């Protein structure tokens, strides 16, 4: 009996050893397939149609540790706008440990939501892909973000059905200014901004300066409003709470009954910038301040707690704060097309610096003079047929070799020529808006890598009128704090781009408009 058991065990071990390679392969493939992708679109699953918005891709790895690339593919451009659609690949390389989860965030701007959003994870050991139907997540109206840590449930009901008010935590704020493209207002209610990163603060500043709107609602818990992280976005300095027997100015402005706003505790603040729209007993209740193209509004009242939470006029007050009627949007910066680029690049001022016209003309005169001398010698019978052939061959070789060495020395013709046109316009408070149109022309077939410096946003490539979609493709690599843009240029090919920036500028700019000139 023991002999049978030992023999069976030996046979089993031999079979296991002989099949070890297939078993290992099967286990590896099974482990490699245990990758799942979770995608969060916009802000809590909502984004405004036609505006850039963030997405968050979470990679769930149930197998061994793996390193790969997260890729989100969207399509931009359309035939209606004068150019064909082309793909844009957003990529980020991440490392996911065994049994761990890792997320990657992107800011995308699809040209149309009829095409699905394709999200994938690629690595030598594992891969996964998922398609997202964007038509289930969009809204035609801009969004209102409620930035709070108190979990208040009564304030979101004030926004109304047209503009969704989405409650987010400060950690969920994007770190790219373009991700706020579909956000009309950011509402602050008892937030703590101490944990915001430098990139998140810079993105919020850039969005505010470019036309955003921040509404700070007061609270009975005034300690967060005294923190420097939040105080930089407030036009007042909060010192504590103050009890008001009545709010006559608010009652007059919003038609409240005399008994509705009695014995109200509000924040006691001192005006730092802007102007006080409503005051009570010398204390600012409603303050409005500008920050470049954006606005900051501060309300000292607590709309989330009694007695104001029971006041019927608070919904009207809230809606006027976050989206006042008749607010006009800024006009987009002027774009340029192929005709403008052709005028710039083919102009004498641009081509003279790169094309050696004078040297080429001189060398052509030298070559024709040599041919004339040989003709004169042959007609005067000073050279025979054999000598004429040798001299002619020597002239051609010498002129060709010398001309090539002379015209190509120093590499004066570059691989790429960058042409930019920047328009500076004053905004307010020392801020200046810079709108830059750039065109990159390539004399050779090669791949270019473009990096946008900090402070610039709204990088928008324009599709060429001719060419396959893959020839217009753009790869966005978001490895560090600044994304890199990769694109392939054909020989004697060009691409057009557009960027913008709003920042404080030490020079005052004034524009004088004249007939046919600016």
Coordinates of C-alpha atoms in Angstrom, one line a residue:
X1 CA 0.0 0.0 0.0
X2 CA 2.8 2.4 0.9
X3 CA 4.6 1.5 -2.3
X4 CA 1.5 2.4 -4.4
X5 CA 1.1 5.8 -2.6
X6 CA 4.8 6.6 -3.1
X7 CA 4.7 5.6 -6.8
X8 CA 1.6 7.7 -7.4
X9 CA 3.2 10.6 -5.7
X10 CA 6.3 10.3 -7.9
X11 CA 4.2 10.1 -11.0
X12 CA 2.2 13.2 -10.0
X13 CA 5.4 15.1 -9.3
X14 CA 6.9 14.1 -12.7
X15 CA 3.8 15.3 -14.5
X16 CA 3.8 18.5 -12.5
X17 CA 7.4 19.1 -13.4
X18 CA 6.9 18.4 -17.1
X19 CA 3.9 20.7 -17.3
X20 CA 5.4 23.5 -15.2
X21 CA 6.0 25.8 -18.1
X22 CA 2.4 25.7 -19.4
X23 CA 1.1 26.1 -15.8
X24 CA 3.2 29.1 -15.2
X25 CA 2.1 30.6 -18.5
X26 CA -1.6 30.1 -17.6
X27 CA -1.1 31.6 -14.2
X28 CA 0.7 34.6 -15.7
X29 CA -2.0 35.2 -18.2
X30 CA -4.7 34.9 -15.6
X31 CA -2.9 37.4 -13.3
X32 CA -2.3 39.7 -16.2
X33 CA -6.0 39.8 -17.0
X34 CA -7.0 40.9 -13.5
X35 CA -7.0 44.7 -14.3
X36 CA -10.2 46.7 -14.0
X37 CA -10.8 50.3 -14.9
X38 CA -13.2 52.7 -13.2
X39 CA -13.8 56.0 -14.8
X40 CA -15.3 59.1 -13.2
X41 CA -16.4 61.7 -15.8
X42 CA -16.5 65.4 -15.0
X43 CA -17.5 66.4 -11.5
X44 CA -19.4 63.5 -9.9
X45 CA -20.4 62.3 -13.3
X46 CA -21.6 65.6 -14.8
X47 CA -19.9 68.0 -17.3
X48 CA -21.1 70.9 -19.4
X49 CA -21.5 70.3 -23.1
X50 CA -18.8 71.9 -25.3
X51 CA -16.4 72.7 -22.5
X52 CA -13.2 71.0 -21.2
X53 CA -13.8 68.7 -18.2
X54 CA -11.7 66.4 -16.0
X55 CA -11.8 62.6 -15.9
X56 CA -10.4 60.3 -13.3
X57 CA -9.3 56.8 -14.3
X58 CA -8.8 54.4 -11.5
X59 CA -6.8 51.2 -12.2
X60 CA -7.7 48.3 -9.9
X61 CA -5.0 45.6 -10.0
X62 CA -5.9 42.2 -8.4
X63 CA -2.7 40.5 -9.8
X64 CA 1.0 41.1 -9.3
X65 CA 2.6 44.5 -9.4
X66 CA 2.5 46.1 -12.9
X67 CA 3.8 49.2 -14.6
X68 CA 2.0 50.6 -17.6
X69 CA 0.4 53.5 -19.4
X70 CA -3.1 54.8 -18.8
X71 CA -4.5 56.3 -22.1
X72 CA -7.7 58.3 -22.8
X73 CA -8.5 58.9 -26.4
X74 CA -10.9 61.7 -27.6
X75 CA -11.6 63.2 -31.0
X76 CA -11.3 66.9 -31.7
X77 CA -12.2 69.1 -34.7
X78 CA -14.9 68.6 -37.2
X79 CA -15.6 69.3 -40.8
X80 CA -18.0 72.1 -39.8
X81 CA -15.1 74.1 -38.4
X82 CA -13.0 73.8 -41.5
X83 CA -10.8 70.9 -40.5
X84 CA -11.1 67.2 -40.2
X85 CA -11.5 65.3 -36.9
X86 CA -8.3 64.0 -35.4
X87 CA -7.6 61.9 -32.3
X88 CA -5.9 63.2 -29.1
X89 CA -4.2 60.7 -26.9
X90 CA -3.9 61.6 -23.2
X91 CA -1.3 59.4 -21.6
X92 CA 0.2 59.0 -18.1
X93 CA 2.6 56.3 -16.9
X94 CA 1.8 54.7 -13.5
X95 CA 2.9 51.9 -11.3
X96 CA 0.3 49.8 -9.6
X97 CA 1.3 47.5 -6.7
X98 CA -0.1 44.0 -6.2
X99 CA -3.7 44.2 -5.0
X100 CA -3.6 48.0 -5.1
X101 CA -5.5 50.8 -6.8
X102 CA -3.9 53.8 -8.6
X103 CA -5.7 56.7 -10.3
X104 CA -4.7 59.1 -13.1
X105 CA -6.5 62.4 -13.9
X106 CA -6.8 64.0 -17.3
X107 CA -8.5 67.1 -18.8
X108 CA -10.2 66.4 -22.1
X109 CA -12.1 68.4 -24.6
X110 CA -13.9 66.2 -27.1
X111 CA -15.2 67.8 -30.3
X112 CA -18.4 65.8 -30.1
X113 CA -20.0 63.5 -27.7
X114 CA -21.3 61.1 -30.4
X115 CA -18.0 59.3 -30.3
X116 CA -17.4 57.3 -27.1
X117 CA -14.5 58.0 -24.7
X118 CA -12.0 55.2 -25.0
X119 CA -10.0 54.5 -21.8
X120 CA -7.3 51.9 -21.8
X121 CA -4.4 50.5 -19.7
X122 CA -1.4 49.1 -21.6
X123 CA 1.6 47.2 -20.2
X124 CA 3.6 44.1 -21.3
X125 CA 1.9 42.0 -18.6
X126 CA -1.6 43.3 -18.6
X127 CA -4.1 45.4 -20.6
X128 CA -7.6 46.5 -20.3
X129 CA -9.9 48.9 -22.2
X130 CA -13.3 50.5 -21.6
X131 CA -15.6 52.7 -23.6
X132 CA -17.6 55.5 -22.0
X133 CA -20.8 56.9 -23.5
X134 CA -20.5 60.7 -22.8
X135 CA -24.1 61.3 -23.8
X136 CA -25.2 60.1 -20.3
X137 CA -23.2 62.6 -18.4
X138 CA -23.5 66.0 -20.1
X139 CA -25.7 69.0 -19.2
X140 CA -26.2 72.1 -21.4
X141 CA -25.9 74.5 -18.5
X142 CA -22.7 75.5 -16.6
X143 CA -22.0 73.8 -13.3
X144 CA -21.9 75.2 -9.8
X145 CA -19.4 73.6 -7.4
X146 CA -20.1 73.6 -3.7
X147 CA -16.8 73.3 -1.8
X148 CA -17.6 72.2 1.7
X149 CA -16.5 69.8 4.4
X150 CA -19.7 70.0 6.5
X151 CA -21.9 67.8 4.2
X152 CA -24.6 70.4 4.2
X153 CA -27.7 69.1 2.4
X154 CA -29.9 72.2 2.3
X155 CA -27.7 74.5 0.2
X156 CA -27.6 72.3 -3.0
X157 CA -31.4 72.7 -3.3
X158 CA -31.0 76.4 -3.8
X159 CA -29.4 76.3 -7.3
X160 CA -32.5 75.2 -9.2
X161 CA -32.9 72.6 -11.9
X162 CA -31.1 74.4 -14.7
X163 CA -27.7 74.7 -13.1
X164 CA -26.5 71.6 -11.2
X165 CA -24.9 72.4 -7.8
X166 CA -22.4 69.6 -7.2
X167 CA -20.8 69.2 -3.7
X168 CA -17.1 68.3 -3.8
X169 CA -14.3 68.2 -1.3
X170 CA -11.3 70.4 -1.6
X171 CA -9.2 67.3 -2.5
X172 CA -11.3 66.8 -5.6
X173 CA -10.5 70.1 -7.2
X174 CA -8.6 69.8 -10.5
X175 CA -4.9 70.8 -10.8
X176 CA -5.4 72.2 -14.3
X177 CA -7.1 75.5 -15.0
X178 CA -8.7 74.2 -18.2
X179 CA -10.7 71.6 -16.2
X180 CA -12.8 74.4 -14.9
X181 CA -14.1 75.2 -18.4
X182 CA -17.7 74.1 -17.6
X183 CA -17.8 75.7 -14.1
X184 CA -19.6 79.0 -13.7
X185 CA -19.1 79.5 -10.0
X186 CA -17.4 77.9 -7.0
X187 CA -19.3 78.2 -3.8
X188 CA -17.3 78.1 -0.5
X189 CA -19.1 77.1 2.6
X190 CA -17.0 76.1 5.7
X191 CA -14.1 74.7 3.5
X192 CA -10.6 74.1 4.6
X193 CA -8.1 74.8 1.8
X194 CA -5.0 73.9 3.8
X195 CA -4.5 70.6 2.0
X196 CA -4.7 72.1 -1.5
X197 CA -1.5 71.5 -3.5
X198 CA 0.4 74.2 -5.3
X199 CA -1.0 73.1 -8.6
X200 CA -4.6 73.2 -7.3
X201 CA -4.1 76.7 -6.0
X202 CA -2.5 77.8 -9.2
X203 CA -5.4 76.3 -11.3
X204 CA -8.0 78.0 -9.1
X205 CA -6.2 81.3 -9.4
X206 CA -5.9 81.1 -13.2
X207 CA -9.6 80.1 -13.6
X208 CA -10.7 83.0 -11.4
X209 CA -8.5 85.5 -13.2
X210 CA -9.8 84.3 -16.6
X211 CA -13.5 85.0 -15.7
X212 CA -14.4 82.6 -12.9
X213 CA -16.6 83.4 -10.0
X214 CA -16.1 82.5 -6.3
X215 CA -19.0 82.9 -3.9
X216 CA -18.0 82.7 -0.2
X217 CA -21.0 82.0 2.1
X218 CA -20.5 82.9 5.7
X219 CA -20.9 80.4 8.5
X220 CA -21.3 80.3 12.3
X221 CA -18.1 78.3 12.3
X222 CA -15.8 81.2 11.3
X223 CA -12.4 79.6 12.1
X224 CA -11.8 78.3 8.5
X225 CA -12.4 81.8 7.2
X226 CA -9.5 83.1 9.2
X227 CA -7.0 80.7 7.7
X228 CA -4.5 82.2 5.2
X229 CA -5.3 79.4 2.6
X230 CA -9.0 80.6 2.4
X231 CA -8.3 84.3 3.3
X232 CA -6.5 84.8 0.0
X233 CA -9.8 84.3 -1.8
X234 CA -11.8 86.6 0.5
X235 CA -12.2 90.4 0.0
X236 CA -12.6 90.8 3.8
X237 CA -10.8 89.9 7.0
X238 CA -13.1 87.9 9.3
X239 CA -12.7 88.6 13.1
X240 CA -15.6 86.7 14.6
X241 CA -19.4 86.7 15.0
X242 CA -21.7 89.6 15.5
X243 CA -25.4 89.6 16.5
X244 CA -27.7 91.8 14.5
X245 CA -31.2 92.6 15.9
X246 CA -32.5 93.0 12.4
X247 CA -31.3 93.1 8.8
X248 CA -33.1 96.0 7.4
X249 CA -30.9 96.4 4.3
X250 CA -31.4 92.8 3.4
X251 CA -35.1 93.0 4.0
X252 CA -35.3 96.1 1.7
X253 CA -33.3 94.5 -1.1
X254 CA -35.1 91.1 -1.1
X255 CA -38.5 92.0 0.2
X256 CA -38.4 90.0 3.4
X257 CA -41.1 90.4 6.0
X258 CA -40.1 92.6 9.0
X259 CA -40.2 89.6 11.3
X260 CA -38.3 87.1 9.1
X261 CA -34.7 88.3 9.9
X262 CA -34.5 89.0 13.6
X263 CA -31.7 88.3 16.0
X264 CA -29.4 87.0 13.3
X265 CA -25.7 86.1 14.0
X266 CA -23.4 86.8 11.1
X267 CA -19.7 87.1 10.6
X268 CA -18.0 90.3 11.7
X269 CA -15.5 91.3 9.0
X270 CA -13.5 94.2 7.8
X271 CA -13.4 95.3 4.2
X272 CA -10.0 94.7 2.5
X273 CA -10.8 95.1 -1.2
X274 CA -13.8 95.7 -3.4
X275 CA -17.0 97.4 -2.3
X276 CA -19.7 96.6 0.2
X277 CA -23.0 96.2 -1.6
X278 CA -25.0 95.7 1.6
X279 CA -24.0 96.9 5.1
X280 CA -25.6 96.6 8.5
X281 CA -24.5 98.7 11.4
X282 CA -21.2 99.5 9.7
X283 CA -20.4 95.8 9.0
X284 CA -20.2 94.5 5.4
X285 CA -22.9 91.9 4.7
X286 CA -22.4 91.5 1.0
X287 CA -19.1 92.4 -0.6
X288 CA -18.1 92.3 -4.3
X289 CA -14.5 92.4 -5.6
X290 CA -12.9 91.8 -8.9
X291 CA -9.8 89.7 -9.7
X292 CA -8.8 90.4 -13.3
X293 CA -11.8 89.1 -15.3
X294 CA -13.2 87.2 -12.4
X295 CA -15.4 88.2 -9.4
X296 CA -15.4 87.3 -5.7
X297 CA -18.5 87.7 -3.7
X298 CA -18.6 87.4 0.1
X299 CA -21.8 87.0 2.1
X300 CA -21.5 87.2 5.9
X301 CA -24.8 85.4 6.5
X302 CA -25.1 81.7 7.2
X303 CA -27.8 80.4 4.7
X304 CA -27.5 76.8 6.0
X305 CA -28.7 77.4 9.6
X306 CA -31.7 79.0 11.2
X307 CA -33.1 81.5 11.0
X308 CA -31.9 82.1 7.4
X309 CA -32.4 78.4 6.4
X310 CA -36.2 79.1 7.0
X311 CA -36.2 82.3 5.1
X312 CA -38.1 82.1 1.8
X313 CA -35.9 84.7 0.1
X314 CA -32.6 82.8 0.5
X315 CA -33.1 80.9 -2.8
X316 CA -33.4 84.1 -4.7
X317 CA -30.4 85.6 -2.9
X318 CA -28.3 82.5 -3.6
X319 CA -29.1 82.4 -7.3
X320 CA -28.2 86.0 -7.8
X321 CA -24.9 85.4 -6.1
X322 CA -23.8 82.4 -8.2
X323 CA -25.2 83.5 -11.5
X324 CA -26.5 87.1 -11.8
X325 CA -28.9 87.8 -14.7
X326 CA -27.4 89.5 -17.7
X327 CA -23.8 88.5 -17.1
X328 CA -21.9 88.6 -20.4
X329 CA -19.2 86.2 -21.3
X330 CA -15.9 87.4 -22.6
X331 CA -15.3 87.1 -26.4
X332 CA -12.9 84.3 -27.4
X333 CA -9.5 85.3 -28.7
X334 CA -9.2 85.8 -32.4
X335 CA -8.0 82.7 -34.3
X336 CA -5.9 82.6 -37.4
X337 CA -6.0 80.2 -40.3
X338 CA -3.9 78.9 -43.2
X339 CA -4.1 82.2 -45.1
X340 CA -2.6 84.2 -42.3
X341 CA 0.1 81.7 -41.7
X342 CA 1.0 81.6 -45.4
X343 CA 1.3 85.4 -45.4
X344 CA 3.6 85.3 -42.5
X345 CA 5.8 82.5 -43.6
X346 CA 6.1 83.4 -47.2
X347 CA 6.8 87.0 -46.5
X348 CA 10.3 88.4 -47.3
X349 CA 11.0 89.2 -43.7
X350 CA 10.7 85.6 -42.6
X351 CA 12.1 83.7 -45.6
X352 CA 15.2 86.0 -46.0
X353 CA 16.6 84.9 -42.7
X354 CA 16.6 81.2 -43.6
X355 CA 16.8 80.9 -47.4
X356 CA 20.3 81.9 -48.8
X357 CA 18.9 83.7 -51.9
X358 CA 22.0 85.9 -52.4
X359 CA 24.5 83.1 -52.1
X360 CA 22.5 80.9 -54.5
X361 CA 22.3 83.8 -57.1
X362 CA 26.1 84.4 -56.8
X363 CA 26.9 80.7 -57.3
X364 CA 24.6 80.5 -60.3
X365 CA 26.4 83.5 -61.9
X366 CA 29.7 81.8 -61.3
X367 CA 28.5 78.6 -63.0
X368 CA 27.1 80.4 -66.0
X369 CA 30.4 82.4 -66.4
X370 CA 32.4 79.2 -66.4
X371 CA 30.1 77.8 -69.2
X372 CA 30.6 81.0 -71.2
X373 CA 34.4 80.8 -70.8
X374 CA 34.4 77.2 -72.1
X375 CA 32.2 78.2 -75.0
X376 CA 34.6 81.1 -75.9
X377 CA 37.6 78.8 -75.8
X378 CA 36.0 76.2 -77.9
X379 CA 34.9 78.7 -80.6
X380 CA 38.4 80.1 -80.7
X381 CA 39.8 76.6 -81.2
X382 CA 41.9 77.0 -78.1
X383 CA 40.5 73.7 -76.8
X384 CA 40.0 70.4 -78.5
X385 CA 37.0 68.1 -78.1
X386 CA 38.8 66.0 -75.4
X387 CA 40.0 69.0 -73.5
X388 CA 36.6 70.7 -73.7
X389 CA 34.9 67.5 -72.3
X390 CA 37.4 67.3 -69.4
X391 CA 37.0 71.0 -68.6
X392 CA 33.2 70.9 -68.7
X393 CA 33.2 67.8 -66.4
X394 CA 35.6 69.5 -64.0
X395 CA 33.4 72.6 -63.9
X396 CA 30.3 70.7 -63.2
X397 CA 31.9 68.6 -60.4
X398 CA 33.6 71.7 -58.9
X399 CA 30.5 73.9 -59.0
X400 CA 28.3 71.1 -57.6
X401 CA 30.6 70.1 -54.7
X402 CA 31.6 73.7 -53.9
X403 CA 28.0 74.9 -54.1
X404 CA 26.8 72.2 -51.8
X405 CA 29.5 72.9 -49.2
X406 CA 29.0 76.6 -49.4
X407 CA 25.2 76.7 -49.3
X408 CA 24.9 74.0 -46.6
X409 CA 27.6 75.2 -44.2
X410 CA 26.5 76.2 -40.8
X411 CA 23.0 74.6 -41.2
X412 CA 21.2 77.9 -41.7
X413 CA 18.1 76.2 -42.8
X414 CA 16.6 74.9 -39.5
X415 CA 14.4 71.8 -39.0
X416 CA 11.6 73.8 -37.7
X417 CA 10.5 77.5 -37.8
X418 CA 8.2 78.8 -35.1
X419 CA 6.1 81.9 -35.9
X420 CA 4.0 83.5 -33.1
X421 CA 1.6 86.4 -32.8
X422 CA 0.7 87.7 -29.4
X423 CA -2.0 90.2 -28.5
X424 CA -1.8 91.9 -25.1
X425 CA -5.0 93.5 -23.7
X426 CA -5.3 95.2 -20.3
X427 CA -7.9 93.7 -18.0
X428 CA -8.0 95.3 -14.5
X429 CA -5.9 95.8 -11.4
X430 CA -2.6 95.4 -13.3
X431 CA -3.6 92.1 -15.0
X432 CA -3.0 91.7 -18.7
X433 CA -4.4 89.0 -21.0
X434 CA -2.0 87.5 -23.6
X435 CA -3.5 85.6 -26.5
X436 CA -0.9 83.8 -28.6
X437 CA -1.3 82.1 -31.9
X438 CA 1.7 79.9 -32.9
X439 CA 2.6 78.1 -36.1
X440 CA 5.4 75.5 -36.3
X441 CA 6.7 74.8 -39.7
X442 CA 9.0 71.8 -40.3
X443 CA 11.4 71.3 -43.2
X444 CA 11.9 67.6 -42.4
X445 CA 9.8 64.7 -41.4
X446 CA 10.2 64.4 -37.6
X447 CA 8.4 64.3 -34.3
X448 CA 8.3 67.5 -32.2
X449 CA 7.7 67.8 -28.5
X450 CA 6.1 71.0 -27.2
X451 CA 5.9 72.1 -23.6
X452 CA 3.7 74.9 -22.3
X453 CA 5.2 76.9 -19.5
X454 CA 3.4 77.5 -16.3
X455 CA 0.8 80.3 -16.3
X456 CA -0.4 79.5 -19.9
X457 CA -3.6 77.6 -20.5
X458 CA -6.1 76.8 -23.2
X459 CA -3.6 75.0 -25.5
X460 CA -5.7 74.2 -28.6
X461 CA -4.3 72.6 -31.7
X462 CA -6.1 73.3 -35.0
X463 CA -6.6 70.5 -37.5
X464 CA -5.2 70.8 -41.0
X465 CA -7.7 70.9 -43.8
X466 CA -6.0 68.1 -45.6
X467 CA -4.5 64.9 -44.2
X468 CA -5.6 61.6 -42.6
X469 CA -6.8 61.7 -39.0
X470 CA -3.7 59.9 -37.7
X471 CA -1.5 62.5 -39.4
X472 CA -3.2 65.2 -37.3
X473 CA -3.0 63.1 -34.1
X474 CA -1.7 64.7 -30.9
X475 CA -0.3 62.8 -27.9
X476 CA -0.5 64.6 -24.5
X477 CA 2.0 63.1 -22.0
X478 CA 1.2 64.2 -18.4
X479 CA 4.2 62.9 -16.6
X480 CA 5.1 65.9 -14.5
X481 CA 3.6 69.2 -13.5
X482 CA 3.6 70.5 -17.1
X483 CA 2.1 68.3 -19.9
X484 CA 4.1 67.6 -23.1
X485 CA 2.5 67.6 -26.5
X486 CA 3.9 65.2 -29.2
X487 CA 3.0 65.4 -32.8
X488 CA 4.4 64.2 -36.1
X489 CA 5.2 66.7 -38.9
X490 CA 5.6 65.7 -42.4
X491 CA 8.3 67.2 -44.7
X492 CA 7.4 70.9 -45.4
X493 CA 4.4 70.6 -43.1
X494 CA 3.0 72.9 -40.4
X495 CA 0.6 72.9 -37.5
X496 CA -1.3 75.8 -35.8
X497 CA -1.8 76.2 -32.0
X498 CA -3.3 78.7 -29.7
X499 CA -2.6 79.5 -26.0
X500 CA -3.6 82.2 -23.6
X501 CA -2.6 83.6 -20.2
X502 CA -3.9 86.2 -17.7
X503 CA -1.3 87.4 -15.2
X504 CA 0.0 90.6 -13.6
X505 CA 2.2 92.5 -15.9
X506 CA 4.6 95.3 -15.0
X507 CA 3.9 97.2 -18.2
X508 CA 0.7 99.1 -18.9
X509 CA -0.8 98.3 -22.4
X510 CA -3.2 100.6 -24.2
X511 CA -4.8 99.8 -27.6
X512 CA -5.6 102.5 -30.1
X513 CA -8.3 101.4 -32.6
X514 CA -8.0 103.0 -36.1
X515 CA -9.6 102.3 -39.4
X516 CA -8.3 98.8 -40.6
X517 CA -5.7 98.8 -37.9
X518 CA -5.5 97.9 -34.2

